[in-house]
Short mmCIF file of C-alpha atoms and ligand atoms in Angstrom, two decimals:
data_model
loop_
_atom_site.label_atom_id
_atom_site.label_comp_id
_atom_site.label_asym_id
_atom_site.label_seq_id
_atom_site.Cartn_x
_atom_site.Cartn_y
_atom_site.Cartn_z
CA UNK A 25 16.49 4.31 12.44
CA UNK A 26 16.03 1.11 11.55
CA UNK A 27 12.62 -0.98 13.01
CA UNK A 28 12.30 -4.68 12.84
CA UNK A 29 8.95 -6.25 14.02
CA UNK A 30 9.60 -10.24 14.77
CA UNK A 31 7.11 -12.66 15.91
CA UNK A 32 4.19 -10.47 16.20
CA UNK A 33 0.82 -11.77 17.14
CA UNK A 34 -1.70 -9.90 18.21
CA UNK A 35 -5.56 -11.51 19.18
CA UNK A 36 -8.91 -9.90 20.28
CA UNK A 37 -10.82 -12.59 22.38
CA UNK A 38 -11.68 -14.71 19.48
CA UNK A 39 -10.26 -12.81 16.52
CA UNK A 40 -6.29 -13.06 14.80
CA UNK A 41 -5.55 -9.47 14.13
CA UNK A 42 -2.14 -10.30 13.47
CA UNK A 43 -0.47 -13.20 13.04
CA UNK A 44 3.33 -14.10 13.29
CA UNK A 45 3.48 -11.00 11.49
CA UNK A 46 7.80 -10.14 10.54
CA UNK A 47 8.89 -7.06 8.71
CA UNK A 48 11.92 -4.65 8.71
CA UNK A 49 11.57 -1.07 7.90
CA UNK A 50 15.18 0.07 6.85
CA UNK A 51 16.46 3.29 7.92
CA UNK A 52 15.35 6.37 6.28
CA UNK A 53 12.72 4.13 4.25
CA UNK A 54 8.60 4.78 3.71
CA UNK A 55 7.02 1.53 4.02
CA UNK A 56 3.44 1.62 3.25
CA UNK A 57 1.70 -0.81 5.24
CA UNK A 58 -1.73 -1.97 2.61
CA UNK A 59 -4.09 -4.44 2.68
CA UNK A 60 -8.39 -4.39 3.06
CA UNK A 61 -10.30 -3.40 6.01
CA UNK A 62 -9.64 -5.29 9.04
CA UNK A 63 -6.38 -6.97 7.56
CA UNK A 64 -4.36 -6.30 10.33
CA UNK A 65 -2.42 -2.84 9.53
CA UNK A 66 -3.95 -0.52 12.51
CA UNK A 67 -2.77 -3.10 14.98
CA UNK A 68 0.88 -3.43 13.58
CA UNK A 69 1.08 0.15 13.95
CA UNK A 70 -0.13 0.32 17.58
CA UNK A 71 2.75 -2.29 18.26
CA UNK A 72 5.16 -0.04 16.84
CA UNK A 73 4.00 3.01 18.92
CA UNK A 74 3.54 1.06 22.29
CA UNK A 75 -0.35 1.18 22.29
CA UNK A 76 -0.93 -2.41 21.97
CA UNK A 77 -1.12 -3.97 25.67
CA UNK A 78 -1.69 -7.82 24.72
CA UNK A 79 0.83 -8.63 21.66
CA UNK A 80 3.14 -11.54 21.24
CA UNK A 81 6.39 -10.60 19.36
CA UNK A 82 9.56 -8.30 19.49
CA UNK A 83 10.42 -4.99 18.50
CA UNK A 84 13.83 -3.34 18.03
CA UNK A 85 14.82 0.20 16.89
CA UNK A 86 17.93 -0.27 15.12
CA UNK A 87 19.38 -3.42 17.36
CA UNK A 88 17.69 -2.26 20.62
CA UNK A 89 15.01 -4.62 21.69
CA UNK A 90 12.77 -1.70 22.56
CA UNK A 91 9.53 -4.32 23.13
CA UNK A 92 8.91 -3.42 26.59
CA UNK A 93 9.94 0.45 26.58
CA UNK A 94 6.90 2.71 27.37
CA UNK A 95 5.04 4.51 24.36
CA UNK A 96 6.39 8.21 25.50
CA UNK A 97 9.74 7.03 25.75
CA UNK A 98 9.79 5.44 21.88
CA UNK A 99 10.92 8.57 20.09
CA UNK A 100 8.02 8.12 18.06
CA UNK A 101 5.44 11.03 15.93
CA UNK A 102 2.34 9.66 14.84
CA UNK A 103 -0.64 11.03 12.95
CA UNK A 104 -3.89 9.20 12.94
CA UNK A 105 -6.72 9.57 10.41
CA UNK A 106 -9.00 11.74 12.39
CA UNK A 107 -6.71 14.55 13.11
CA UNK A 108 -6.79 13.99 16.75
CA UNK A 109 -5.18 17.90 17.11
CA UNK A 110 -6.89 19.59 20.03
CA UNK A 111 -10.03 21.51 19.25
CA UNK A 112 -9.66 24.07 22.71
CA UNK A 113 -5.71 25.00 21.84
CA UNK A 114 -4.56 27.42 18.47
CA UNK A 115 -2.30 25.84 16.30
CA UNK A 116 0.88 26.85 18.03
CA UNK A 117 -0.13 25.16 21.38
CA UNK A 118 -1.01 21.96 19.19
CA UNK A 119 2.52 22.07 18.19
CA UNK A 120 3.59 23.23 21.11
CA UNK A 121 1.87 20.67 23.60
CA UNK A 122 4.57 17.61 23.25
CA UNK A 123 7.78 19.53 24.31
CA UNK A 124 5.77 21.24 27.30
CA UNK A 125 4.85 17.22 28.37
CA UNK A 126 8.51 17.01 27.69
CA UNK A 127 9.41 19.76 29.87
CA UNK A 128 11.58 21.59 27.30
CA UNK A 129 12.98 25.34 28.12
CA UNK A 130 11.21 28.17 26.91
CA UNK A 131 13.47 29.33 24.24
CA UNK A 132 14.36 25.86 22.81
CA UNK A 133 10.41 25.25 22.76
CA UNK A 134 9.97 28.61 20.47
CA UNK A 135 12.50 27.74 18.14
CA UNK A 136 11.68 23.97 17.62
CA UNK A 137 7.83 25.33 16.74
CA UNK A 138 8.72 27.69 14.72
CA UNK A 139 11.17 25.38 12.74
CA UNK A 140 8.64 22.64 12.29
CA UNK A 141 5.92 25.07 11.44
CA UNK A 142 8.00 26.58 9.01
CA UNK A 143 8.82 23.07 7.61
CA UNK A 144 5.34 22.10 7.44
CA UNK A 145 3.75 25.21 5.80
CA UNK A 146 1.89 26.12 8.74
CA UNK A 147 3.72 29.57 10.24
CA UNK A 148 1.00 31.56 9.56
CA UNK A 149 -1.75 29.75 11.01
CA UNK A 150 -0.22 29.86 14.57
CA UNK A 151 -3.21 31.92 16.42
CA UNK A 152 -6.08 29.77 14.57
CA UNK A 153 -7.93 27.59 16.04
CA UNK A 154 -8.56 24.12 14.94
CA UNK A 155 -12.08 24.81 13.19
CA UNK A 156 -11.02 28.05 11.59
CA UNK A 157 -8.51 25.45 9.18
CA UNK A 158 -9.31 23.77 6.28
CA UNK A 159 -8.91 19.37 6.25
CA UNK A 160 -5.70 19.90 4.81
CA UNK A 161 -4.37 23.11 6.95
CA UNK A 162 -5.20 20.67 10.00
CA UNK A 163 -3.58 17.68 9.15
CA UNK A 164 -0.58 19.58 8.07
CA UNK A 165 -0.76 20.96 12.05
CA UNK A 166 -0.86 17.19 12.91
CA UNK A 167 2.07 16.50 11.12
CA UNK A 168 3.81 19.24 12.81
CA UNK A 169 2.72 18.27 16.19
CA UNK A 170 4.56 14.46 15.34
CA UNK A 171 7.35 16.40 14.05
CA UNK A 172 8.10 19.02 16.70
CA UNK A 173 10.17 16.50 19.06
CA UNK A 174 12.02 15.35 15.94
CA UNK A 175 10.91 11.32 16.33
CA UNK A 176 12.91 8.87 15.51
CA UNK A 177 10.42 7.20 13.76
CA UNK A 178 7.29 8.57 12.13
CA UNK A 179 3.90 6.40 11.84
CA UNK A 180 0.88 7.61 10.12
CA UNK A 181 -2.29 5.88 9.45
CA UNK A 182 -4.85 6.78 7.08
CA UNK A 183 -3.66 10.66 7.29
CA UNK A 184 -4.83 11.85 4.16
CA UNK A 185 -8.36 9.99 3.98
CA UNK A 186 -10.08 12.72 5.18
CA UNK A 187 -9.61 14.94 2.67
CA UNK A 188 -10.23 15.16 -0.82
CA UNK A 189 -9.02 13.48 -3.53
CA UNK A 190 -7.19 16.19 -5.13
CA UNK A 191 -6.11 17.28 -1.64
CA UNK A 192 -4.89 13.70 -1.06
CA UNK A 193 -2.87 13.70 -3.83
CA UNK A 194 -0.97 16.95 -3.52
CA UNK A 195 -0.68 16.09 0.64
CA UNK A 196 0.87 12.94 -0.31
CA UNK A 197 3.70 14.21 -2.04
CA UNK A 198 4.33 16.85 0.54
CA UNK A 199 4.78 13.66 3.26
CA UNK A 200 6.68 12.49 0.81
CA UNK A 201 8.64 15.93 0.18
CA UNK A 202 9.34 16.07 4.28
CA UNK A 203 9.84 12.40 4.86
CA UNK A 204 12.76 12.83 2.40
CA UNK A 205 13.80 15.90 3.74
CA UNK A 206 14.09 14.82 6.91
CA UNK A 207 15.18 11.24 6.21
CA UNK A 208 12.92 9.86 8.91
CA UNK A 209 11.94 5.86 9.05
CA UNK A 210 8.24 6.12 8.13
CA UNK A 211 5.57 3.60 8.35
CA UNK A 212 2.29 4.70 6.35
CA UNK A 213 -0.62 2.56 6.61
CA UNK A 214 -3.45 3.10 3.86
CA UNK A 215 -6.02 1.36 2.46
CA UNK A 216 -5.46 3.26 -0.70
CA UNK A 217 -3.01 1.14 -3.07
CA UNK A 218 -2.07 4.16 -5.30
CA UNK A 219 -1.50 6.20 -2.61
CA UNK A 220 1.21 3.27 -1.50
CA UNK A 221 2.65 2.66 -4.73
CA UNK A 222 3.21 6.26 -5.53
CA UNK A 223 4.89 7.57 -2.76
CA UNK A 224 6.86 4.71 -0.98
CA UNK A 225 10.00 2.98 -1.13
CA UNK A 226 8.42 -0.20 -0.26
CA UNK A 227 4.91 -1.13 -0.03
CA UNK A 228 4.18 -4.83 2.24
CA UNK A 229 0.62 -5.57 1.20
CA UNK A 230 -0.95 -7.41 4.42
CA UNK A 231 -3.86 -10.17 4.33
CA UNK A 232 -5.72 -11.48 7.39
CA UNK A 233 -3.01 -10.72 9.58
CA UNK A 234 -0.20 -11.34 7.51
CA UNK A 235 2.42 -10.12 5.23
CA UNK A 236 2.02 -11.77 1.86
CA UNK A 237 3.95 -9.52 -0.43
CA UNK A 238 7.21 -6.89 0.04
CA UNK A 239 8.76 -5.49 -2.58
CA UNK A 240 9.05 -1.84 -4.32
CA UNK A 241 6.43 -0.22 -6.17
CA UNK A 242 7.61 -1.36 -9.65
CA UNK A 243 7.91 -4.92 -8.36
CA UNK A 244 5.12 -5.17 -6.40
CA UNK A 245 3.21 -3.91 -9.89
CA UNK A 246 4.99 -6.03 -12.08
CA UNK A 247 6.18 -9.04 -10.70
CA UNK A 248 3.25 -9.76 -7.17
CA UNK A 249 4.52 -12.19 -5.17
CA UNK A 250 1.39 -13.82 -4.50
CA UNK A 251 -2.11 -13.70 -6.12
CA UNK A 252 -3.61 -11.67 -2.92
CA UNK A 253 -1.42 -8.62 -3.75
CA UNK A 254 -1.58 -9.16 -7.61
CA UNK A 255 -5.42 -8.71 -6.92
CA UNK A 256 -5.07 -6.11 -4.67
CA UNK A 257 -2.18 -3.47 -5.81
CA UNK A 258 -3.61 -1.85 -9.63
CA UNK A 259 -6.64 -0.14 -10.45
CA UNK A 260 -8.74 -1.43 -12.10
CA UNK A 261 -7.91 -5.01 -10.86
CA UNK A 262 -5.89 -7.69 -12.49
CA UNK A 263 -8.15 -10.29 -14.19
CA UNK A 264 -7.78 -13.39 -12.72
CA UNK A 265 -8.40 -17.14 -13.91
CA UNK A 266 -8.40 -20.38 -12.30
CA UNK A 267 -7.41 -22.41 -15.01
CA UNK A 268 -9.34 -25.52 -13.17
CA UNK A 269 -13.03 -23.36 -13.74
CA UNK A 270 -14.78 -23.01 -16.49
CA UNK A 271 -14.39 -18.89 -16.84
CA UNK A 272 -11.19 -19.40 -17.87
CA UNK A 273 -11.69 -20.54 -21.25
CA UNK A 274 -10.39 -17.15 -22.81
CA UNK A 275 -7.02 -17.78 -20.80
CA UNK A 276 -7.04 -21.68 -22.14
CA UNK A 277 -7.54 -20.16 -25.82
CA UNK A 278 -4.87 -17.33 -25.41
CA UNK A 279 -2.16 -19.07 -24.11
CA UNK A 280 -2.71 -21.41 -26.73
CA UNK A 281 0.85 -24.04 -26.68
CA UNK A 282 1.92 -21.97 -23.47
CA UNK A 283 -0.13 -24.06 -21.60
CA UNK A 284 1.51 -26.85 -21.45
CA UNK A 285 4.18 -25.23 -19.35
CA UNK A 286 1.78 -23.63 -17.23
CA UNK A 287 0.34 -26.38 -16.31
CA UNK A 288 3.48 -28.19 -15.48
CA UNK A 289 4.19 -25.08 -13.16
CA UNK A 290 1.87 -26.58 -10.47
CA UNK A 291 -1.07 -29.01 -9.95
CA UNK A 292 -3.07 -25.87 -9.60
CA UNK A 293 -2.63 -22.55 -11.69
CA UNK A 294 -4.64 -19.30 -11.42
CA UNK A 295 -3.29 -17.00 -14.53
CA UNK A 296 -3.80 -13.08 -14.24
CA UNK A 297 -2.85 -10.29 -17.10
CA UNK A 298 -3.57 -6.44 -15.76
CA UNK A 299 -6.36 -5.11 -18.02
CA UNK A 300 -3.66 -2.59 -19.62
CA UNK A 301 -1.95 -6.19 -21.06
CA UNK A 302 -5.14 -6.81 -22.60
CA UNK A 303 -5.08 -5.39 -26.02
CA UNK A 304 -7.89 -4.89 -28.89
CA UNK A 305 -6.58 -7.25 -31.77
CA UNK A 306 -8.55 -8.17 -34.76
CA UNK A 307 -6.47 -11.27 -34.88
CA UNK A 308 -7.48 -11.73 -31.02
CA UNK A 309 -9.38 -14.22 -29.37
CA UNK A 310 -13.19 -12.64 -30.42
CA UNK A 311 -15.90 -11.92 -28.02
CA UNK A 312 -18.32 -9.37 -27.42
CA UNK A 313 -18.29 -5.99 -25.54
CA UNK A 314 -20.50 -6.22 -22.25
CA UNK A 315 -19.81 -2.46 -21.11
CA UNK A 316 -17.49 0.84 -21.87
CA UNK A 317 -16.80 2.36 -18.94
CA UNK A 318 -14.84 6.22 -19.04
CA UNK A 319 -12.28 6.55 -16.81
CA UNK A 320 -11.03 9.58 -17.49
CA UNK A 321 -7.83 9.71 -19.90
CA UNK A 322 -8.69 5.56 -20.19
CA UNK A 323 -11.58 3.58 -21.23
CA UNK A 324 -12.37 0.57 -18.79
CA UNK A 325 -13.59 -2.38 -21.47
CA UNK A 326 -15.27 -5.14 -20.33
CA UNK A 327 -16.09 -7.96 -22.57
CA UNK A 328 -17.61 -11.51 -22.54
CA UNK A 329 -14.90 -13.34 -24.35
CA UNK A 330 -15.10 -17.13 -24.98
CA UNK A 331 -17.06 -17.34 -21.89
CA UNK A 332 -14.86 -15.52 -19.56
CA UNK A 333 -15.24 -11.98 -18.54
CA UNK A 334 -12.46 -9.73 -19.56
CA UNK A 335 -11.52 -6.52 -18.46
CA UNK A 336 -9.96 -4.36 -20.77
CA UNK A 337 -8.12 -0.80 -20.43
CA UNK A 338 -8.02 0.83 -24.07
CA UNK A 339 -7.98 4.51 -25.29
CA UNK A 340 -10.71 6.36 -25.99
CA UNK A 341 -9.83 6.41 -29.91
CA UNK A 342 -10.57 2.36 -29.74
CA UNK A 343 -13.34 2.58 -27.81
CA UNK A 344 -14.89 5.04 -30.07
CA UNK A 345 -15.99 2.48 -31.86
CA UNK A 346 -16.70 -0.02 -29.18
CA UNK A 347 -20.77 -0.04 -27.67
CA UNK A 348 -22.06 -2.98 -25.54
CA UNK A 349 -22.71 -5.83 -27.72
CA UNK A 350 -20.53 -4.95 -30.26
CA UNK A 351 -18.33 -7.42 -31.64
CA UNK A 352 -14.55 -7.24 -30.71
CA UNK A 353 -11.25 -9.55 -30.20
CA UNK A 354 -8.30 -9.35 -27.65
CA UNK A 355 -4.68 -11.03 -27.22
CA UNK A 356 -2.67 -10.91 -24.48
CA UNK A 357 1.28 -10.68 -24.90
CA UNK A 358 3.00 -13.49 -24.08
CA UNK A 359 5.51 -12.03 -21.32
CA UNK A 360 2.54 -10.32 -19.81
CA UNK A 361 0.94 -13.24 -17.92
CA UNK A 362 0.69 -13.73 -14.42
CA UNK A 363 0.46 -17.18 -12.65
CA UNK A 364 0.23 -18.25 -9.31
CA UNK A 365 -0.47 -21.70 -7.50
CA UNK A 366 -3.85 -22.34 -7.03
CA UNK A 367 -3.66 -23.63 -3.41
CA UNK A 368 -0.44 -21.46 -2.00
CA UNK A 369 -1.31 -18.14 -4.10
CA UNK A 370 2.43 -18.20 -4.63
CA UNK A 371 3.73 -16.47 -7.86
CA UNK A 372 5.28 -19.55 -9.67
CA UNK A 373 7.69 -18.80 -12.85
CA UNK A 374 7.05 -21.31 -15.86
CA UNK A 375 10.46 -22.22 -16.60
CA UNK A 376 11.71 -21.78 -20.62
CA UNK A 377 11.74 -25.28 -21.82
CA UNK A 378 14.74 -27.06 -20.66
CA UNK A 379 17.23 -28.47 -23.65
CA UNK A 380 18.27 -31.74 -21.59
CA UNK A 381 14.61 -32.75 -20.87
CA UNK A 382 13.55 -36.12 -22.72
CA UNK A 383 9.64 -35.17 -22.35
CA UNK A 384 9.56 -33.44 -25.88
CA UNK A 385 11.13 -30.11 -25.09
CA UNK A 386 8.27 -28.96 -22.88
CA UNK A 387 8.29 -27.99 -19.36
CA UNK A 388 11.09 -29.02 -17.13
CA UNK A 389 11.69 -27.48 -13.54
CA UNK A 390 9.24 -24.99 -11.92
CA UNK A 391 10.60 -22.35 -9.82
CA UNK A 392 8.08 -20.98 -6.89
CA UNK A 393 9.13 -17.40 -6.17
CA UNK A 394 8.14 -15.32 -3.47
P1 LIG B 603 -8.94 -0.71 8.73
O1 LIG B 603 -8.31 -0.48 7.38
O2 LIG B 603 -10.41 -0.96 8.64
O3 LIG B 603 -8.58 0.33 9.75
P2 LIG B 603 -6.92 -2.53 9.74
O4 LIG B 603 -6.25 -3.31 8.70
O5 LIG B 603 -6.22 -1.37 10.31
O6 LIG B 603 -8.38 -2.13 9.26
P3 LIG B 603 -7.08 -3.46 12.46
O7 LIG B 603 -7.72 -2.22 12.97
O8 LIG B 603 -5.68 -3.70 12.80
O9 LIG B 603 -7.28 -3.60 10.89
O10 LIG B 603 -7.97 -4.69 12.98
C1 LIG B 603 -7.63 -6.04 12.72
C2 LIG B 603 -8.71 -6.94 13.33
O11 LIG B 603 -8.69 -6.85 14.75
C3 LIG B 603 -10.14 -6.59 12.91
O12 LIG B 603 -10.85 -7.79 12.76
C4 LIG B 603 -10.65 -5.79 14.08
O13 LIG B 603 -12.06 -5.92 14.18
C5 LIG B 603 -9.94 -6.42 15.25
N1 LIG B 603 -9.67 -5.48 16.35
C6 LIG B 603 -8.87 -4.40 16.28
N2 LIG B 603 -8.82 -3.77 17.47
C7 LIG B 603 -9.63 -4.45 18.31
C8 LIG B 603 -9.99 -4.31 19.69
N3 LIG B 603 -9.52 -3.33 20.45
N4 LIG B 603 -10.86 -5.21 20.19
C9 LIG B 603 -11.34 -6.23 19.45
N5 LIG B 603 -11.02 -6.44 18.16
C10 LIG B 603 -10.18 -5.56 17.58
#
């Protein structure tokens, strides 16, 4: 089933939780909803499901304007962060509960249970109760609960950030695994930017109420379509200059006769290169190292570099020799700059130097892309 949100704004008294908010979940697609705390992502979801009593803005499932059908009658699962499974009933009443609300016959009930439970992994915790399961055991039973009446759509916020983070990662895939499976339109909303970019189709990175980038993983990673979502999708975090501040002085040095273009690109330019771009390079632009931080299978260097802090992301066979204060150089690669207007955020594409332009081969046309 296709869902398309249009128009959507939502306020609280004083506060813009969302605002003129449009997206389009296609059929059979995750989206993961991202963005910080408070962005706006719990909201959109509740306006999906129904729960949401004072919004502005449309809904349709597929091309039925659905905005003013009641909440039970949506076709919709949900999960929610906290469980919310019943703590009184075992896990085959949890799973049982919406088709008896539903009124469903006896025998269709005990097959539809035992399907989903079987689906889910859960068949032979039916008699437990609630606290006799582990985090992972109960949000699996959650999942099966949203399941059981076979949803048209399935929404899910935070459902994995109760548990822990190895937990997380092998519960991830097995949403993934089902979702797939069971080719059902999901919405996921997480905080957790990996989490997004490893398990959904498309991840739509929200900012104070607003969408400000859509695209798939890989693009989203590669090619951010505006400076909030470069900053916020990666770990560690892009390094970012405004080329107008001082702290950029490492950028001004490394992009060396690039800049001219850049700066033709808009009257404002913030530059960005992920710290994986950033590369140890004795013929680099030298600075010292400020702090070696392990990561695990990467080192995390960061280094005071013609004035500008630089994060970079080397292996630990470079940063054997690296200790704070230690003298060391970096380079960037050409193709792997970012830039953005300073003012819009937009991602703007210096244009290759045109052939017809008179200026002295520099420049020419700037392209804004979103
Ligand atoms: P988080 O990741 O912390 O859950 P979120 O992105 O899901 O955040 P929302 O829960 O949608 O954000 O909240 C968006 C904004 O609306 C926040 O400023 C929040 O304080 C406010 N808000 C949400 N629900 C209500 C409410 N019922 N009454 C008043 N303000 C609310």
């Amino acid at each position: 089933m296709r869902v398309a949100i249009d128009g959507l704004t939502v306020r609280f008294g004083p506060v813009t939780a969302v605002d003129g908010l449009a997206l389009e979940i296609r059929d059979r697609e995750l989206l993961a909803l991202v963005g910080p705390s408070g962005c706006g992502k719990t909201t959109t979801l509740g306006f999906v499901a129904g729960f949401v009593k004072t919004a502005a803005g449309r809904l349709s499932f597929d091309d039925r304007d659905v905005t003013a059908v009641p909440p039970e009658r949506r076709r919709i699962g949900y999960v929610f962060q906290d469980y919310a499974i019943y703590p009184h009933m075992t896990v085959a009443e949890n799973i049982r509960f919406p088709l008896e609300v539903a009124r469903m016959a006896r025998g269709d009930m005990r097959r539809a249970v035992a399907d989903v439970a079987e689906l889910v992994g859960v068949s032979d915790l039916m008699p437990r109760r609630p606290h006799q399961l582990s985090g992972g055991q109960r949000q699996r039973v959650a999942l099966a609960r949203a399941l059981v009446k076979r949803p048209g759509v399935l929404l899910l916020d935070e459902p994995l950030s109760n548990l822990d983070a190895h937990l997380r990662v092998q519960t991830r895939a097995e949403i993934r695994r089902l979702q797939l499976e069971l080719g059902m339109t999901t919405i996921l909303v997480t905080h957790d930017q990996s989490e997004a970019l490893a398990i959904a189709d498309r991840v739509a990175v929200m900012w104070a109420g607003r969408v400000v980038a859509l695209a798939s993983p890989g693009a989203i990673y590669d090619r951010p379509a505006s400076l909030l979502a470069a900053r916020f999708v990666g770990s560690p975090q892009m390094n970012t200059w405004d080329l107008a501040e001082a702290a950029s002085e490492f950028a001004r040095v490394a992009l060396g006769g690039a800049l001219a273009d850049v700066r033709r690109s808009a009257r404002g330019v913030v530059v960005g290169v992920r710290p994986e771009d950033v590369r140890l390079d004795p013929r680099g632009v030298p600075g010292t190292v400020a702090l070696v931080e392990t990561l695990g299978r990467d080192i995390l260097l960061h280094a005071d570099v013609a004035g500008s802090s630089v994060r970079a992301l080397v292996t630990p066979a470079d940063a054997s020799r690296l200790r704070t204060g230690a003298a060391v150089a970096v380079s960037v690669h050409p193709q792997r700059w970012h830039f953005f207007d300073a003012e819009s955020g937009d991602r703007v594409e210096p244009l290759a130097p045109a052939a017809t332009d008179r200026s002295g081969g520099h420049g020419g046309p700037v392209a804004a892309v979103r």
